[in-house]
Amino acid sequence: MWKLIREVLGLLWKLVKTLLKNKLRAILKRVLLYALLFGAVIAVVVFILTRVFV
């Protein structure tokens, strides 16, 4: 009985861990994408400002 419960809990834990990992990976990818876009926008703005004012 205990063995069965432990196995079920283990399976649930694995499922939760993989789901969390996938969700975290998706969130990290999104954050990285936004960071890259943000960095590109800042770079362009700085570039334009330096062109205009210098």
CSV table of N, CA, C and O in Angstrom, one decimal:
chain,number,residue,atom,x,y,z
A,1,MET,N,0.8,-1.2,0.0
A,1,MET,CA,0.0,0.0,0.0
A,1,MET,C,0.9,1.3,0.0
A,1,MET,O,0.7,2.1,-0.8
A,2,TRP,N,1.8,1.3,1.0
A,2,TRP,CA,2.7,2.5,1.1
A,2,TRP,C,3.5,2.7,-0.2
A,2,TRP,O,3.8,3.7,-0.7
A,3,LYS,N,4.0,1.5,-0.7
A,3,LYS,CA,4.8,1.5,-1.9
A,3,LYS,C,4.0,2.1,-3.1
A,3,LYS,O,4.6,2.9,-3.8
A,4,LEU,N,2.8,1.7,-3.2
A,4,LEU,CA,1.9,2.3,-4.3
A,4,LEU,C,1.8,3.8,-4.1
A,4,LEU,O,1.9,4.5,-5.1
A,5,ILE,N,1.5,4.2,-2.9
A,5,ILE,CA,1.3,5.6,-2.7
A,5,ILE,C,2.6,6.4,-3.0
A,5,ILE,O,2.5,7.4,-3.6
A,6,ARG,N,3.7,5.8,-2.6
A,6,ARG,CA,5.0,6.5,-2.8
A,6,ARG,C,5.2,6.6,-4.3
A,6,ARG,O,5.7,7.6,-4.8
A,7,GLU,N,4.9,5.5,-5.1
A,7,GLU,CA,5.1,5.5,-6.5
A,7,GLU,C,4.2,6.6,-7.2
A,7,GLU,O,4.7,7.3,-8.1
A,8,VAL,N,3.0,6.6,-6.8
A,8,VAL,CA,2.1,7.6,-7.3
A,8,VAL,C,2.6,9.0,-7.0
A,8,VAL,O,2.6,9.9,-7.9
A,9,LEU,N,3.0,9.3,-5.8
A,9,LEU,CA,3.5,10.6,-5.4
A,9,LEU,C,4.8,10.9,-6.2
A,9,LEU,O,5.0,12.0,-6.6
A,10,GLY,N,5.6,9.9,-6.4
A,10,GLY,CA,6.8,10.1,-7.2
A,10,GLY,C,6.5,10.5,-8.6
A,10,GLY,O,7.1,11.4,-9.2
A,11,LEU,N,5.5,9.8,-9.2
A,11,LEU,CA,5.0,10.2,-10.6
A,11,LEU,C,4.5,11.6,-10.6
A,11,LEU,O,4.8,12.4,-11.5
A,12,LEU,N,3.6,11.9,-9.6
A,12,LEU,CA,3.1,13.3,-9.6
A,12,LEU,C,4.2,14.3,-9.5
A,12,LEU,O,4.2,15.3,-10.1
A,13,TRP,N,5.2,14.0,-8.6
A,13,TRP,CA,6.3,15.0,-8.4
A,13,TRP,C,7.0,15.2,-9.7
A,13,TRP,O,7.4,16.3,-10.1
A,14,LYS,N,7.3,14.0,-10.4
A,14,LYS,CA,8.0,14.2,-11.7
A,14,LYS,C,7.2,15.0,-12.7
A,14,LYS,O,7.8,15.9,-13.4
A,15,LEU,N,5.9,14.8,-12.7
A,15,LEU,CA,5.0,15.5,-13.6
A,15,LEU,C,5.1,17.0,-13.3
A,15,LEU,O,5.2,17.9,-14.2
A,16,VAL,N,4.9,17.3,-12.0
A,16,VAL,CA,4.9,18.7,-11.6
A,16,VAL,C,6.3,19.3,-11.9
A,16,VAL,O,6.4,20.5,-12.4
A,17,LYS,N,7.4,18.6,-11.7
A,17,LYS,CA,8.7,19.1,-11.9
A,17,LYS,C,8.9,19.5,-13.4
A,17,LYS,O,9.4,20.5,-13.8
A,18,THR,N,8.5,18.5,-14.3
A,18,THR,CA,8.6,18.7,-15.7
A,18,THR,C,7.8,19.9,-16.2
A,18,THR,O,8.2,20.7,-17.0
A,19,LEU,N,6.5,20.0,-15.6
A,19,LEU,CA,5.7,21.1,-16.0
A,19,LEU,C,6.3,22.4,-15.6
A,19,LEU,O,6.3,23.4,-16.4
A,20,LEU,N,6.8,22.5,-14.4
A,20,LEU,CA,7.4,23.7,-13.9
A,20,LEU,C,8.6,24.0,-14.7
A,20,LEU,O,8.8,25.2,-15.0
A,21,LYS,N,9.4,23.0,-15.0
A,21,LYS,CA,10.6,23.3,-15.8
A,21,LYS,C,10.3,23.8,-17.2
A,21,LYS,O,10.9,24.8,-17.6
A,22,ASN,N,9.2,23.2,-17.8
A,22,ASN,CA,8.8,23.7,-19.1
A,22,ASN,C,8.3,25.2,-19.0
A,22,ASN,O,8.6,26.0,-19.9
A,23,LYS,N,7.5,25.4,-18.0
A,23,LYS,CA,6.9,26.8,-17.8
A,23,LYS,C,8.0,27.7,-17.6
A,23,LYS,O,8.1,28.8,-18.1
A,24,LEU,N,9.0,27.4,-16.7
A,24,LEU,CA,10.1,28.3,-16.4
A,24,LEU,C,10.9,28.5,-17.6
A,24,LEU,O,11.4,29.6,-17.9
A,25,ARG,N,11.1,27.5,-18.4
A,25,ARG,CA,11.9,27.6,-19.6
A,25,ARG,C,11.2,28.6,-20.6
A,25,ARG,O,11.8,29.5,-21.2
A,26,ALA,N,9.9,28.5,-20.7
A,26,ALA,CA,9.1,29.4,-21.6
A,26,ALA,C,9.2,30.8,-21.1
A,26,ALA,O,9.4,31.7,-21.9
A,27,ILE,N,9.1,31.0,-19.8
A,27,ILE,CA,9.2,32.3,-19.2
A,27,ILE,C,10.5,32.9,-19.4
A,27,ILE,O,10.7,34.1,-19.8
A,28,LEU,N,11.6,32.1,-19.2
A,28,LEU,CA,12.9,32.5,-19.4
A,28,LEU,C,13.2,32.9,-20.8
A,28,LEU,O,13.8,34.0,-21.1
A,29,LYS,N,12.7,32.1,-21.8
A,29,LYS,CA,12.8,32.5,-23.2
A,29,LYS,C,12.1,33.8,-23.5
A,29,LYS,O,12.7,34.6,-24.2
A,30,ARG,N,10.9,34.0,-22.9
A,30,ARG,CA,10.2,35.2,-23.2
A,30,ARG,C,11.0,36.4,-22.6
A,30,ARG,O,11.1,37.5,-23.2
A,31,VAL,N,11.5,36.2,-21.4
A,31,VAL,CA,12.2,37.3,-20.7
A,31,VAL,C,13.5,37.6,-21.5
A,31,VAL,O,13.8,38.8,-21.7
A,32,LEU,N,14.2,36.6,-22.0
A,32,LEU,CA,15.4,36.8,-22.8
A,32,LEU,C,15.0,37.6,-24.1
A,32,LEU,O,15.7,38.5,-24.5
A,33,LEU,N,13.9,37.2,-24.7
A,33,LEU,CA,13.5,37.8,-25.9
A,33,LEU,C,13.2,39.3,-25.7
A,33,LEU,O,13.7,40.2,-26.4
A,34,TYR,N,12.4,39.6,-24.6
A,34,TYR,CA,12.1,41.0,-24.3
A,34,TYR,C,13.4,41.7,-24.0
A,34,TYR,O,13.5,42.9,-24.3
A,35,ALA,N,14.3,41.1,-23.2
A,35,ALA,CA,15.6,41.8,-22.9
A,35,ALA,C,16.3,42.2,-24.2
A,35,ALA,O,16.9,43.3,-24.3
A,36,LEU,N,16.4,41.2,-25.1
A,36,LEU,CA,17.1,41.5,-26.4
A,36,LEU,C,16.4,42.6,-27.1
A,36,LEU,O,17.1,43.5,-27.6
A,37,LEU,N,15.1,42.6,-27.2
A,37,LEU,CA,14.3,43.6,-27.9
A,37,LEU,C,14.6,45.0,-27.2
A,37,LEU,O,14.8,46.0,-27.9
A,38,PHE,N,14.5,45.0,-25.9
A,38,PHE,CA,14.7,46.2,-25.1
A,38,PHE,C,16.1,46.8,-25.4
A,38,PHE,O,16.3,47.9,-25.6
A,39,GLY,N,17.1,45.9,-25.3
A,39,GLY,CA,18.5,46.3,-25.6
A,39,GLY,C,18.7,46.8,-27.0
A,39,GLY,O,19.3,47.9,-27.2
A,40,ALA,N,18.0,46.2,-28.0
A,40,ALA,CA,18.1,46.7,-29.3
A,40,ALA,C,17.5,48.1,-29.5
A,40,ALA,O,18.1,49.0,-30.1
A,41,VAL,N,16.3,48.3,-28.8
A,41,VAL,CA,15.7,49.6,-28.9
A,41,VAL,C,16.5,50.6,-28.2
A,41,VAL,O,16.7,51.7,-28.8
A,42,ILE,N,17.1,50.3,-27.1
A,42,ILE,CA,18.0,51.3,-26.4
A,42,ILE,C,19.2,51.6,-27.2
A,42,ILE,O,19.6,52.8,-27.4
A,43,ALA,N,19.8,50.6,-27.8
A,43,ALA,CA,20.9,50.8,-28.7
A,43,ALA,C,20.6,51.7,-29.9
A,43,ALA,O,21.3,52.6,-30.2
A,44,VAL,N,19.5,51.5,-30.5
A,44,VAL,CA,19.0,52.3,-31.6
A,44,VAL,C,18.8,53.8,-31.2
A,44,VAL,O,19.2,54.7,-31.8
A,45,VAL,N,18.1,53.9,-30.0
A,45,VAL,CA,17.8,55.3,-29.5
A,45,VAL,C,19.1,56.0,-29.2
A,45,VAL,O,19.3,57.2,-29.6
A,46,VAL,N,20.1,55.3,-28.5
A,46,VAL,CA,21.4,55.9,-28.2
A,46,VAL,C,22.1,56.3,-29.5
A,46,VAL,O,22.7,57.4,-29.6
A,47,PHE,N,22.1,55.4,-30.4
A,47,PHE,CA,22.7,55.6,-31.7
A,47,PHE,C,22.2,56.9,-32.4
A,47,PHE,O,22.9,57.8,-32.8
A,48,ILE,N,20.8,57.0,-32.4
A,48,ILE,CA,20.2,58.1,-33.1
A,48,ILE,C,20.5,59.4,-32.3
A,48,ILE,O,20.8,60.5,-32.9
A,49,LEU,N,20.4,59.4,-31.0
A,49,LEU,CA,20.7,60.5,-30.1
A,49,LEU,C,22.1,61.0,-30.4
A,49,LEU,O,22.4,62.2,-30.5
A,50,THR,N,23.1,60.1,-30.4
A,50,THR,CA,24.5,60.4,-30.6
A,50,THR,C,24.7,61.0,-32.0
A,50,THR,O,25.4,62.0,-32.2
A,51,ARG,N,23.9,60.5,-33.0
A,51,ARG,CA,24.0,61.0,-34.4
A,51,ARG,C,23.5,62.5,-34.4
A,51,ARG,O,24.0,63.3,-35.1
A,52,VAL,N,22.4,62.7,-33.7
A,52,VAL,CA,21.7,64.0,-33.8
A,52,VAL,C,22.5,65.0,-33.0
A,52,VAL,O,22.7,66.2,-33.5
A,53,PHE,N,23.0,64.7,-31.8
A,53,PHE,CA,23.5,65.7,-30.9
A,53,PHE,C,25.0,65.9,-31.0
A,53,PHE,O,25.6,66.9,-30.7
A,54,VAL,N,25.7,64.8,-31.6
A,54,VAL,CA,27.2,65.0,-31.8
A,54,VAL,C,27.5,65.4,-33.2
A,54,VAL,O,26.9,64.9,-34.1
